[in-house]
PDB file of C-alpha atoms and ligand atoms in Angstrom:
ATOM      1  CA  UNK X1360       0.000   0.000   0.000  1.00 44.00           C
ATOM      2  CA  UNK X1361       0.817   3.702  -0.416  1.00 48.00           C
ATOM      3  CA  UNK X1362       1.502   5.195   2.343  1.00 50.00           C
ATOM      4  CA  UNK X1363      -1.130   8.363   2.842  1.00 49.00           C
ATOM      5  CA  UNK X1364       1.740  10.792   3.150  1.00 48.00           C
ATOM      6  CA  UNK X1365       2.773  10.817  -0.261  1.00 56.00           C
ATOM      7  CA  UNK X1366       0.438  10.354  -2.573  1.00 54.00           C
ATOM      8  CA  UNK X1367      -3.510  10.316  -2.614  1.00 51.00           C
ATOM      9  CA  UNK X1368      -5.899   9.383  -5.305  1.00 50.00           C
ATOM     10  CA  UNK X1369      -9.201  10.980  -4.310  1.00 47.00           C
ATOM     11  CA  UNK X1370      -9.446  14.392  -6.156  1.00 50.00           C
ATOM     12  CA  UNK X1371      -8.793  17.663  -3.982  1.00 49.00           C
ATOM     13  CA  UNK X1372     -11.447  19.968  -3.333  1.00 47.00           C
ATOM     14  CA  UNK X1373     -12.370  21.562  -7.090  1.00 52.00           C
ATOM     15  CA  UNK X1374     -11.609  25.179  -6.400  1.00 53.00           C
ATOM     16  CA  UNK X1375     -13.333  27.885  -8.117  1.00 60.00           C
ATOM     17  CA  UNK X1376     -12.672  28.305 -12.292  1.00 65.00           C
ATOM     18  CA  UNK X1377     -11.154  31.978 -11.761  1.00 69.00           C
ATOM     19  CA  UNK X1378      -8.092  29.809  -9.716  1.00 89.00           C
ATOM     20  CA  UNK X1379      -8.175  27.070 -12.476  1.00 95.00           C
ATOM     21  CA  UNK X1380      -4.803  27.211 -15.257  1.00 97.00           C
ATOM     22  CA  UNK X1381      -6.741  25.192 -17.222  1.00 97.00           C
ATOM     23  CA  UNK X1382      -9.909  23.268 -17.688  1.00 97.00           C
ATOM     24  CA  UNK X1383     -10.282  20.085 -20.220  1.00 97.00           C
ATOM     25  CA  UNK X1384     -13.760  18.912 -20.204  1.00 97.00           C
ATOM     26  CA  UNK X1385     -14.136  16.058 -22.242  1.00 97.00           C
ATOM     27  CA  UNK X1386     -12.087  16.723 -24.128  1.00 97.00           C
ATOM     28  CA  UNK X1387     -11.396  14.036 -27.263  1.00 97.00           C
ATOM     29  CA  UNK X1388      -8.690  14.748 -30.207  1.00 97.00           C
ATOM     30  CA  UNK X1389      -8.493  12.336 -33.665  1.00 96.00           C
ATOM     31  CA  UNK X1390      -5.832  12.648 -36.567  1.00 95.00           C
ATOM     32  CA  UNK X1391      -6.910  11.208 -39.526  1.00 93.00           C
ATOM     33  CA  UNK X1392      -4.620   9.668 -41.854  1.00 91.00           C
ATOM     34  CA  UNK X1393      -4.144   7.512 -44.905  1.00 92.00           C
ATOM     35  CA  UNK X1394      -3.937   4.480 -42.456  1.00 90.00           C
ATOM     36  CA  UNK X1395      -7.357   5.280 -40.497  1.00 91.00           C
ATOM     37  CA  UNK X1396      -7.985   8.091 -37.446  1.00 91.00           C
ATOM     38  CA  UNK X1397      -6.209   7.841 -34.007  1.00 92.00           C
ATOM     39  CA  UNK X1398      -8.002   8.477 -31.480  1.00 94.00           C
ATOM     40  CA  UNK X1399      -4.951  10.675 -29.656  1.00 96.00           C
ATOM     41  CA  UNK X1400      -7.098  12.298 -26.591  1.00 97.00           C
ATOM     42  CA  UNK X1401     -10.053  10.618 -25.560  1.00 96.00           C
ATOM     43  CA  UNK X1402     -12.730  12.449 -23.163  1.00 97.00           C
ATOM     44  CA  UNK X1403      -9.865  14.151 -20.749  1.00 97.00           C
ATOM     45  CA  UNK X1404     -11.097  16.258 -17.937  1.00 96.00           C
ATOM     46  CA  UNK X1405      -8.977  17.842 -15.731  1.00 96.00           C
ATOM     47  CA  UNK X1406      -8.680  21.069 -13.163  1.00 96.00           C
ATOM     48  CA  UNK X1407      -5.498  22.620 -12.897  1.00 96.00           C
ATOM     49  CA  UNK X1408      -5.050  25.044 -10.526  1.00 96.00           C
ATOM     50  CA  UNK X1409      -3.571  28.104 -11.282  1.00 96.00           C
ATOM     51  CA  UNK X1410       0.399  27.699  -9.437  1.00 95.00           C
ATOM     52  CA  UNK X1411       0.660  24.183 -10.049  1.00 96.00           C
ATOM     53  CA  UNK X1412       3.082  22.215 -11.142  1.00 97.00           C
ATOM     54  CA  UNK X1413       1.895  18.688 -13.498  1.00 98.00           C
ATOM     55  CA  UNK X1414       3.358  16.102 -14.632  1.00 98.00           C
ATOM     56  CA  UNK X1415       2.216  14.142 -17.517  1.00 98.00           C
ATOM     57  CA  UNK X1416       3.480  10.487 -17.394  1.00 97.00           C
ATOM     58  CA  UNK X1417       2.506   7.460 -20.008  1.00 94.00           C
ATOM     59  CA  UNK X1418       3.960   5.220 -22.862  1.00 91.00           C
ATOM     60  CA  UNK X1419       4.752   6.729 -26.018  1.00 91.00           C
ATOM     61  CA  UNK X1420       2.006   7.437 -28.007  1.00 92.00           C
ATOM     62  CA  UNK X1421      -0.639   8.243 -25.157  1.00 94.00           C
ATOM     63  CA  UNK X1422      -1.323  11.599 -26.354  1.00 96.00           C
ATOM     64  CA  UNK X1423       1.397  13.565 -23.756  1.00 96.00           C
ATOM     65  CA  UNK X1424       2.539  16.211 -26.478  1.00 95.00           C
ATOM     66  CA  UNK X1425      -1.135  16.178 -27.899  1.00 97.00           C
ATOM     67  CA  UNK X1426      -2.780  17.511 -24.189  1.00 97.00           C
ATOM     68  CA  UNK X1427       0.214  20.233 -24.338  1.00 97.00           C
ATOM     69  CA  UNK X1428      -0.960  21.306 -27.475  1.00 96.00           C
ATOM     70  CA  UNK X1429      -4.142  21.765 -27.056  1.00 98.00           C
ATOM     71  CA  UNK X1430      -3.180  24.094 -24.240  1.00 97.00           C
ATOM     72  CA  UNK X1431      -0.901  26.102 -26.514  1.00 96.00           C
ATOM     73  CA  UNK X1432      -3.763  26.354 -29.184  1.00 96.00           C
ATOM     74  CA  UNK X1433      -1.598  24.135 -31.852  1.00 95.00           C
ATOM     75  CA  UNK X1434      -4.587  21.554 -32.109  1.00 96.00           C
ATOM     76  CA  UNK X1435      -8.513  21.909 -31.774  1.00 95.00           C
ATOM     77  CA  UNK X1436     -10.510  19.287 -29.999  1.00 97.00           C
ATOM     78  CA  UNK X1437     -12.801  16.921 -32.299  1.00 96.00           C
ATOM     79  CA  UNK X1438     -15.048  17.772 -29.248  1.00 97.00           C
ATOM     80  CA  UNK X1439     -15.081  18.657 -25.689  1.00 97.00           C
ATOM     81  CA  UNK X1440     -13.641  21.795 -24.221  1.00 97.00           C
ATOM     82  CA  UNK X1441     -10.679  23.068 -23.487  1.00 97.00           C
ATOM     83  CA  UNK X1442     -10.185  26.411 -21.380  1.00 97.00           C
ATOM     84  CA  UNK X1443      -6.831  27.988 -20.627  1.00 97.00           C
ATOM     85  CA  UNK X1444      -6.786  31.268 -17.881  1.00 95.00           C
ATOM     86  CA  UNK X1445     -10.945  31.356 -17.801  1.00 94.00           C
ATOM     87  CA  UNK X1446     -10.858  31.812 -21.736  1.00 94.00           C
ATOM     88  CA  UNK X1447      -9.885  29.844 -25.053  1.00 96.00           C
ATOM     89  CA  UNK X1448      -6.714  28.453 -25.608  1.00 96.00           C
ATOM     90  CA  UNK X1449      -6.922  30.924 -28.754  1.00 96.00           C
ATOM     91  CA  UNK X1450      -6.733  34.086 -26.055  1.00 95.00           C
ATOM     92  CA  UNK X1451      -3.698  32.877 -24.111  1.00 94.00           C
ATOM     93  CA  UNK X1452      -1.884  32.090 -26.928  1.00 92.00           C
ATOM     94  CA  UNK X1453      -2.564  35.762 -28.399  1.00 90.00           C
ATOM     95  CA  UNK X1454      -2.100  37.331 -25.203  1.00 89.00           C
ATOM     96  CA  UNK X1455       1.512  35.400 -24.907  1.00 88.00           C
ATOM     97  CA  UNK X1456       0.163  33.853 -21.524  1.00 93.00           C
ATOM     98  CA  UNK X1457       2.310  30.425 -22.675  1.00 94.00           C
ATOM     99  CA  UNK X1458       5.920  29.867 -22.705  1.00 94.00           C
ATOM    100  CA  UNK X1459       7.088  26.648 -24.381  1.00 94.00           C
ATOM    101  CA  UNK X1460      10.014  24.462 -23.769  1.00 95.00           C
ATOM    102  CA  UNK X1461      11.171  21.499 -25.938  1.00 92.00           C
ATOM    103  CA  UNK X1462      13.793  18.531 -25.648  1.00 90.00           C
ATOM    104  CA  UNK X1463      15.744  20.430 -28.433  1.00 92.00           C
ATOM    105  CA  UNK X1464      16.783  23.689 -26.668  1.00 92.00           C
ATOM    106  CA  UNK X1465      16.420  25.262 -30.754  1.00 94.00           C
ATOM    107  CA  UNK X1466      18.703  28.138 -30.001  1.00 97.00           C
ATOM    108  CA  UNK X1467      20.323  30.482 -32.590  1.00 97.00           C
ATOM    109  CA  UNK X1468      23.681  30.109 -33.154  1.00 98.00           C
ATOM    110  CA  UNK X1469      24.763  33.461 -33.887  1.00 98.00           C
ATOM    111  CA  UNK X1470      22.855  34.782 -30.770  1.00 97.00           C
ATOM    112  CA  UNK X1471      24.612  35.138 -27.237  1.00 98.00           C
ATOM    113  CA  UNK X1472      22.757  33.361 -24.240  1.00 97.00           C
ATOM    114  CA  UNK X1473      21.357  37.034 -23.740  1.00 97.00           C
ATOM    115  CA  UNK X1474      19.913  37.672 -26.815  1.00 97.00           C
ATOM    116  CA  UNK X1475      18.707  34.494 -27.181  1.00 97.00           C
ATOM    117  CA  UNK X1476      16.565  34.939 -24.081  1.00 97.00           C
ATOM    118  CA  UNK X1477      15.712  38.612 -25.026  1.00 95.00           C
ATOM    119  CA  UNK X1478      14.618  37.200 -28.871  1.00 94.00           C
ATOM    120  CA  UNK X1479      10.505  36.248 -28.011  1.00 92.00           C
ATOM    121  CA  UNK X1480      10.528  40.457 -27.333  1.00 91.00           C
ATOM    122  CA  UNK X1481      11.803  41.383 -30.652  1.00 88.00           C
ATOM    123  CA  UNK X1482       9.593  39.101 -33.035  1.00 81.00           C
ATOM    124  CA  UNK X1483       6.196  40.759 -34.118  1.00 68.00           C
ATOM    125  CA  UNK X1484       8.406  44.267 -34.651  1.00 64.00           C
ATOM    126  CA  UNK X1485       8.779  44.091 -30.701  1.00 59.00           C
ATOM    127  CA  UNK X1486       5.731  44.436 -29.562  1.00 63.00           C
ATOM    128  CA  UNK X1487       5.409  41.401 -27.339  1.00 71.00           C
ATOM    129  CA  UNK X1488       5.217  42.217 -23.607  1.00 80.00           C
ATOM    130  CA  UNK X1489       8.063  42.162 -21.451  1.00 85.00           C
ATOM    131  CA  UNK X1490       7.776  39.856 -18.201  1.00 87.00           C
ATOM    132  CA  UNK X1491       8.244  41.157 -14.474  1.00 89.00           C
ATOM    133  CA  UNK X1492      12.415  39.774 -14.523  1.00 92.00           C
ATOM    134  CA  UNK X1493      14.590  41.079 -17.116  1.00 94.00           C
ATOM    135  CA  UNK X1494      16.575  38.437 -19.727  1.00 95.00           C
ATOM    136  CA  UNK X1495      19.816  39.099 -17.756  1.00 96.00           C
ATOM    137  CA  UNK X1496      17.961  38.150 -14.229  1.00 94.00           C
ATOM    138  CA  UNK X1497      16.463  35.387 -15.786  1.00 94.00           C
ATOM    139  CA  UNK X1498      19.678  34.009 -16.876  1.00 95.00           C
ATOM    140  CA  UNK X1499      20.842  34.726 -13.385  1.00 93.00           C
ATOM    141  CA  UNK X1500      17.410  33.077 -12.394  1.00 90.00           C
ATOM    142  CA  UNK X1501      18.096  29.743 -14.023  1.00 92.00           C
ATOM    143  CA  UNK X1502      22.515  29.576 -12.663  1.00 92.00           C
ATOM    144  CA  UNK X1503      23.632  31.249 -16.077  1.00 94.00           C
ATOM    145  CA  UNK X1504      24.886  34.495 -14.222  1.00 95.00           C
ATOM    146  CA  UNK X1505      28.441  34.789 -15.710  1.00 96.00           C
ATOM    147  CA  UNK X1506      27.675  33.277 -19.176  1.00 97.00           C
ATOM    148  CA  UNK X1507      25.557  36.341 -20.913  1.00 97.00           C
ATOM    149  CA  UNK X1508      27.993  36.810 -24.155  1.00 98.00           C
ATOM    150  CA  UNK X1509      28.683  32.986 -24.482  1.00 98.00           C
ATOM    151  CA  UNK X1510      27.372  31.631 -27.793  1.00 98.00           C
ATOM    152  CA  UNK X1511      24.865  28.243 -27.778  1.00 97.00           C
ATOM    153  CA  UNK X1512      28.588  26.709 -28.925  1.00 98.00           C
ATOM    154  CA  UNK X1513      30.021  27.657 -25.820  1.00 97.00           C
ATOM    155  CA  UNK X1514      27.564  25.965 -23.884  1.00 97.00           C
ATOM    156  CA  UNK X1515      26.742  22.322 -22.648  1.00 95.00           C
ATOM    157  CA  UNK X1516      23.615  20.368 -23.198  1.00 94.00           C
ATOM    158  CA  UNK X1517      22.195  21.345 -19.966  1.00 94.00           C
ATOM    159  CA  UNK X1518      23.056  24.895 -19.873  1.00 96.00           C
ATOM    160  CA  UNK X1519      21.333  25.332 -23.626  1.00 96.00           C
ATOM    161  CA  UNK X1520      18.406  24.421 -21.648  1.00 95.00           C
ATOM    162  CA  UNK X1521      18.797  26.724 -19.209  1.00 95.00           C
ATOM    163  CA  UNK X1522      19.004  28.874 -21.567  1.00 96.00           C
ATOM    164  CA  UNK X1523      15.844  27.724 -23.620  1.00 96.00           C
ATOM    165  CA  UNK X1524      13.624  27.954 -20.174  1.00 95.00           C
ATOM    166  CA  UNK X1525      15.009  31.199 -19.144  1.00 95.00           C
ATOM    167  CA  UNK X1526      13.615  32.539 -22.948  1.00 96.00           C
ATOM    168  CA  UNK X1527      10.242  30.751 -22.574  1.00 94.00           C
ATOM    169  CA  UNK X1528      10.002  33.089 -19.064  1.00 93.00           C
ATOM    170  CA  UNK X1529      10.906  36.174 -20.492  1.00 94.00           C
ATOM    171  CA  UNK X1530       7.493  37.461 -21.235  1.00 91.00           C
ATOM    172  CA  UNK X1531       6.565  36.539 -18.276  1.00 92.00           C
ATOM    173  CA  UNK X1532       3.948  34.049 -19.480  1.00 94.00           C
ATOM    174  CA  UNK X1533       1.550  32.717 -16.903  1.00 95.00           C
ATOM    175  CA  UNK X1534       1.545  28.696 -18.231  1.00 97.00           C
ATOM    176  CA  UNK X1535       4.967  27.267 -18.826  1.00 97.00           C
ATOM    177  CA  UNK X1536       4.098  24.028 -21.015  1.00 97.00           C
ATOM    178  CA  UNK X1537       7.411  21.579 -21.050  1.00 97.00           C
ATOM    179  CA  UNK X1538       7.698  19.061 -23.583  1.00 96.00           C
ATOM    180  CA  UNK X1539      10.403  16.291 -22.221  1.00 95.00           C
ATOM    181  CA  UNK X1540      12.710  19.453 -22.336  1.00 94.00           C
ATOM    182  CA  UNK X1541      15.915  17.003 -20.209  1.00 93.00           C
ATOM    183  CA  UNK X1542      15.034  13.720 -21.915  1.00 91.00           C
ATOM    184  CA  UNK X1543      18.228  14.685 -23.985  1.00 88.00           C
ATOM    185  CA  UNK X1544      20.554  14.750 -20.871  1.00 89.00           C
ATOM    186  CA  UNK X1545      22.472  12.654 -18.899  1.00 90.00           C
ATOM    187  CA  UNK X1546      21.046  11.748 -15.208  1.00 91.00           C
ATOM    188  CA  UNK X1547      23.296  13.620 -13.109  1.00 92.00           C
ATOM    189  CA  UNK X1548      22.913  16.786 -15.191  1.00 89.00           C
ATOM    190  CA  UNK X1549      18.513  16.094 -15.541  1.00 91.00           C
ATOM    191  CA  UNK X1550      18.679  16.079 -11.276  1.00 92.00           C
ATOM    192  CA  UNK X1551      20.228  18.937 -11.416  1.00 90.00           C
ATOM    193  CA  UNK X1552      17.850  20.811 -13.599  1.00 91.00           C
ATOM    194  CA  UNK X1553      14.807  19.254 -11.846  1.00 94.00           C
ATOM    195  CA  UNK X1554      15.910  20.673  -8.462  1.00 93.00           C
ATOM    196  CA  UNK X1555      16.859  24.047 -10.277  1.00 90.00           C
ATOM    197  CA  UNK X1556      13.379  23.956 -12.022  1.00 93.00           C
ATOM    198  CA  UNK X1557      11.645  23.770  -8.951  1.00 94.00           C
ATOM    199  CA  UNK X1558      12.968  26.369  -7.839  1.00 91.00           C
ATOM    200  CA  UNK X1559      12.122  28.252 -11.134  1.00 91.00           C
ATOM    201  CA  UNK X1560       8.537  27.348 -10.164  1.00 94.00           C
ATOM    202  CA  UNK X1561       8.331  28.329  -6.479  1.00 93.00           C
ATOM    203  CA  UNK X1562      10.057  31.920  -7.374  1.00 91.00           C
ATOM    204  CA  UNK X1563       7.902  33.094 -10.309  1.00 91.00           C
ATOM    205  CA  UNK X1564       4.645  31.723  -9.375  1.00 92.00           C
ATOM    206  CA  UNK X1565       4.146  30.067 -12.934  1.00 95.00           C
ATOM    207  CA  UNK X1566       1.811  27.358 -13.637  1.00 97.00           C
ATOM    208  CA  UNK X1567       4.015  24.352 -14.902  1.00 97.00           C
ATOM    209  CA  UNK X1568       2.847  21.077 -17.347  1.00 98.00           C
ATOM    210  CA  UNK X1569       5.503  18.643 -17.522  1.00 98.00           C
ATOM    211  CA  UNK X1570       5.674  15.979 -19.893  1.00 97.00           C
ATOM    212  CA  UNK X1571       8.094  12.855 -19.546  1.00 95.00           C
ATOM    213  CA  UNK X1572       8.935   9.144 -19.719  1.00 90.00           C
ATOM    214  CA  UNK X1573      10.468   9.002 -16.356  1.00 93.00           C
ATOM    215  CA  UNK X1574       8.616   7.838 -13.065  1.00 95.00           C
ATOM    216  CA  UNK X1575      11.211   9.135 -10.716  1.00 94.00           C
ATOM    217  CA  UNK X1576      11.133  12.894 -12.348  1.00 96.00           C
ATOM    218  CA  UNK X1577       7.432  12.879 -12.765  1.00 97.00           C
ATOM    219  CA  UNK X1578       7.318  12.422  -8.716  1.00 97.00           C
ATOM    220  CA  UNK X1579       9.967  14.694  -7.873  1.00 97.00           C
ATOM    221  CA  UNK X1580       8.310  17.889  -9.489  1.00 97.00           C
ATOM    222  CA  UNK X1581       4.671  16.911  -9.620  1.00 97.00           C
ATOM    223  CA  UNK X1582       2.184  18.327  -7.242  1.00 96.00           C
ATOM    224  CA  UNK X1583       0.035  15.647  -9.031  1.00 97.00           C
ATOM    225  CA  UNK X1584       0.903  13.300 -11.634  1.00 97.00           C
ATOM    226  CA  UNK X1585      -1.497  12.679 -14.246  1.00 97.00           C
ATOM    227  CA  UNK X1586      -0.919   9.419 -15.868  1.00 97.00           C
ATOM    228  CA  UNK X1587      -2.156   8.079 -19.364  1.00 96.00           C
ATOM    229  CA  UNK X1588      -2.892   5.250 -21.564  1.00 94.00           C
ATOM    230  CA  UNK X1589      -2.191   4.352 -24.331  1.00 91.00           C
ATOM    231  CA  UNK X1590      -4.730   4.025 -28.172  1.00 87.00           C
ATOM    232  CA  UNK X1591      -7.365   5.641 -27.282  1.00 91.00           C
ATOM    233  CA  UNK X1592      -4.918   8.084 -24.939  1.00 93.00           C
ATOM    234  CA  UNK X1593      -7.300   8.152 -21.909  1.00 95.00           C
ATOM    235  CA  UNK X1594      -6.644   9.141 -18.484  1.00 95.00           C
ATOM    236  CA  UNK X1595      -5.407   6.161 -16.273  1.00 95.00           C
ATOM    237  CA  UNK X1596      -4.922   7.923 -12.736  1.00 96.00           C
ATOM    238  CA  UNK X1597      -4.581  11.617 -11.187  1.00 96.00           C
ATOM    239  CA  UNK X1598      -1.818  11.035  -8.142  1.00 96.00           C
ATOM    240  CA  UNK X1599      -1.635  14.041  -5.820  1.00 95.00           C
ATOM    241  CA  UNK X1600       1.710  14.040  -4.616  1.00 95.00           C
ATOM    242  CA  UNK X1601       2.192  15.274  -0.852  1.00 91.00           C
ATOM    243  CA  UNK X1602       5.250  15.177  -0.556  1.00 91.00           C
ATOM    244  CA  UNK X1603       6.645  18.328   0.818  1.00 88.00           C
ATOM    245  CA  UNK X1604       8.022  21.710  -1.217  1.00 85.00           C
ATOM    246  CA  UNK X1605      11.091  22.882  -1.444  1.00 87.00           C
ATOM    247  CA  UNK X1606      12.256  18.988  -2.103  1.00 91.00           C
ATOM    248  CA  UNK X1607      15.799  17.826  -2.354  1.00 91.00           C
ATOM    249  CA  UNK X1608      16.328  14.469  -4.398  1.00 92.00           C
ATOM    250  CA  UNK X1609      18.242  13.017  -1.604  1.00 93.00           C
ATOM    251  CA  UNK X1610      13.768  13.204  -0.809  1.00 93.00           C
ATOM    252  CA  UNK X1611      14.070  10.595  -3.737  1.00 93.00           C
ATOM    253  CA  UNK X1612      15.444   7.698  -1.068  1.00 94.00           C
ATOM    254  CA  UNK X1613      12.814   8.143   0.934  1.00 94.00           C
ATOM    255  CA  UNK X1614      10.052   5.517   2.197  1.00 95.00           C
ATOM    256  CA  UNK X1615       7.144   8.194   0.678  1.00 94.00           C
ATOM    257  CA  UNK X1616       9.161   8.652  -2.279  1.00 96.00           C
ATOM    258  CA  UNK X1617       9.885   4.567  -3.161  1.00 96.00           C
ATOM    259  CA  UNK X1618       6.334   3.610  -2.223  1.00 96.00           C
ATOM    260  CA  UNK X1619       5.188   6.330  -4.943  1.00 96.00           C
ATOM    261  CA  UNK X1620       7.324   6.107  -7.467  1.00 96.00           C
ATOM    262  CA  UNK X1621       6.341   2.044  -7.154  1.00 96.00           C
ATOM    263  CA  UNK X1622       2.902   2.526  -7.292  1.00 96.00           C
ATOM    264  CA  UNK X1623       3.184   5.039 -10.356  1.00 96.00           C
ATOM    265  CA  UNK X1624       5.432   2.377 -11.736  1.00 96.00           C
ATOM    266  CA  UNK X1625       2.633  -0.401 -11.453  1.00 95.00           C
ATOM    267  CA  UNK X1626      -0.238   1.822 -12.932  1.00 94.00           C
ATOM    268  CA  UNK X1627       2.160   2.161 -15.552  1.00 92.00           C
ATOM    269  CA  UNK X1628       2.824  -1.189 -16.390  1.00 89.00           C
ATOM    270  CA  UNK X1629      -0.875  -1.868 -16.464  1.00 81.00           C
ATOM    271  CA  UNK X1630      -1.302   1.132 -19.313  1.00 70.00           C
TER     272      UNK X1630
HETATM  273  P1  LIG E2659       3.066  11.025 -26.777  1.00 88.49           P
HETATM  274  O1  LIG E2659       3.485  12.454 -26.663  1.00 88.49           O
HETATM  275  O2  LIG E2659       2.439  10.491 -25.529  1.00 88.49           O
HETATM  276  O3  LIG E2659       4.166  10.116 -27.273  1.00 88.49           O
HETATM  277  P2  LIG E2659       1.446  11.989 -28.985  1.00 88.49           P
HETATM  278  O4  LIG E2659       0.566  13.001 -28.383  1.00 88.49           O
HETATM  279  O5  LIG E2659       2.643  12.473 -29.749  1.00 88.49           O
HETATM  280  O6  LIG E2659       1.890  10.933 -27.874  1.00 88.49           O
HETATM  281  O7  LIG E2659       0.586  11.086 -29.988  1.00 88.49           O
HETATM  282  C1  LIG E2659      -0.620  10.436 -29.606  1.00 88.49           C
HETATM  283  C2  LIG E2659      -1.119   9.623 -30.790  1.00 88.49           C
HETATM  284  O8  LIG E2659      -1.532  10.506 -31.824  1.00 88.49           O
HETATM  285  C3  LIG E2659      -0.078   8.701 -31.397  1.00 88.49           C
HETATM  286  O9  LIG E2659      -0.729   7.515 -31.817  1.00 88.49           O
HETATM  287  C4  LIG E2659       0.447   9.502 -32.578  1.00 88.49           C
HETATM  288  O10 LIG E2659       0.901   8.639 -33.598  1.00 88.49           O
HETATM  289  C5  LIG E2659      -0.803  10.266 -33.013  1.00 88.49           C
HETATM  290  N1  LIG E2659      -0.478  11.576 -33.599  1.00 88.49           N
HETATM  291  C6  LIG E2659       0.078  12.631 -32.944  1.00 88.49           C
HETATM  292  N2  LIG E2659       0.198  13.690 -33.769  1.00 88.49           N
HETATM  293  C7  LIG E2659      -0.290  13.291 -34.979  1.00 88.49           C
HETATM  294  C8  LIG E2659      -0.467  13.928 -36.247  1.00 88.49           C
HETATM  295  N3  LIG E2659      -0.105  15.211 -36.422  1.00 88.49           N
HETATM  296  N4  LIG E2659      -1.009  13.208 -37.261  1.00 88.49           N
HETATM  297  C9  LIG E2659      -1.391  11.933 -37.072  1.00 88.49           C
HETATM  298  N5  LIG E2659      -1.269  11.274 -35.901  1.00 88.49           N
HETATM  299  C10 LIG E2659      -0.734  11.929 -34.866  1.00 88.49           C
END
């Protein structure tokens, strides 16, 4: 059994929809292709409060990148509805409410760190909205202090990605959507970045969706974990995590921590 402590799997109380991030009711997405239609998303509700921090765990092909896109506004429902910051996903994307971050870090070669951060403010003839922390704090924000003028060459793996949140924060976007953005890096340099990215989280406020492959991470940052199946992509489970905030991943040998990441593990397995 789980112990209490760590994770439970009765809902929390729904709070009100002005404190919700976002909203799925029902919500259902199908590509159709020459081989038939995939069901990708099917009938997904979920209440995410505004703050939170979710993790989106499941085999490939359960429709992880496909709920994050919604969000952003890349893909419409078939049916059901999605609403992001009490409006359409169409409104936060126009209102640059969303800050994206993918495994590839996609930075511009001939750009410093810097400008690369600063870049979201100069597309559209720089009109975009400029966030509450400037692109030289938020390289400070994310351990870059020091490396402003170094060019994407300069830099390793884990320090482009640095780099790529600190730019998705710059407009100071209310939803940060996170697309495997460490499943690149090696394990010592991923801890690292989850610890750091938690502390991203608790210092700007932002809500956080979190897509990965990997129980233990999906644990360690979750508030709750929201784990999928696989064809139709369905909701399996909605963990809340308890353990507490700020964590440490030496947190990762504890009894809470094993008993979860087992019991995520076996839900898993049964996807
Ligand atoms: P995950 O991120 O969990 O690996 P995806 O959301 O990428 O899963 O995909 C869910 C399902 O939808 C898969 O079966 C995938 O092949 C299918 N799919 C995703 N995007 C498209 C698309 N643009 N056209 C056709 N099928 C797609």
């Amino acid at each position: 059994m789980l112990p209490a402590a760590a994770a439970r799997q009765n809902p929390p109380p729904t709070p009100q929809s002005a404190e919700l991030a976002v909203v799925f009711e029902q919500v259902s997405v199908r590509f159709t292709t020459e081989r038939g239609t995939v069901t990708a998303l099917e009938r997904i509700d979920l209440a995410l409060p505004r703050g939170s921090f979710l993790t989106l765990l499941g085999p490939s092909g359960c429709g992880k990148s496909t709920l994050l896109r919604v969000i952003a506004d890349l893909i419409e429902p078939a049916s059901g509805r999605a609403t992001v910051l009490g409006d359409r996903p169409q409104v936060a994307r126009q209102n640059r409410d969303i800050g994206f971050v993918f495994q590839d870090a996609a930075l511009l070669p001939w750009r410093s760190a810097l400008q690369n951060v600063a870049l979201p403010l100069e597309v559209g003839g720089g009109k975009a909205k400029a966030g509450p922390r400037s692109a030289r704090d938020l390289l400070q924000l994310v351990g870059l202090g020091g490396w402003e003028n170094a060019y994407p060459h300069e830099l390793s793996g884990g320090m482009r990605q640095r780099v790529a949140i600190a730019r998705a924060l710059v407009s100071g976007p209310k939803l940060l959507l996170m697309d495997e953005p460490f499943g690149a890096l090696d394990e010592i340099t991923r801890d690292r970045l989850n610890e750091e990215l938690l502390q991203v989280w608790m210092s700007t406020g932002t809500t956080i969706v979190f897509v990965t492959h990997s129980i233990y991470e999906a644990a360690f940052l979750g508030q709750q974990v929201l784990l999928l199946a696989a064809r139709p992509g369905r909701v399996r489970e909605l963990v809340q995590v308890d353990l507490p905030v700020p964590r440490q991943l030496a947190m990762r040998e504890s009894a809470e921590f094993v008993a979860l990441a087992a019991h995520l593990r076996r839900v898993l397995e049964g996807c």
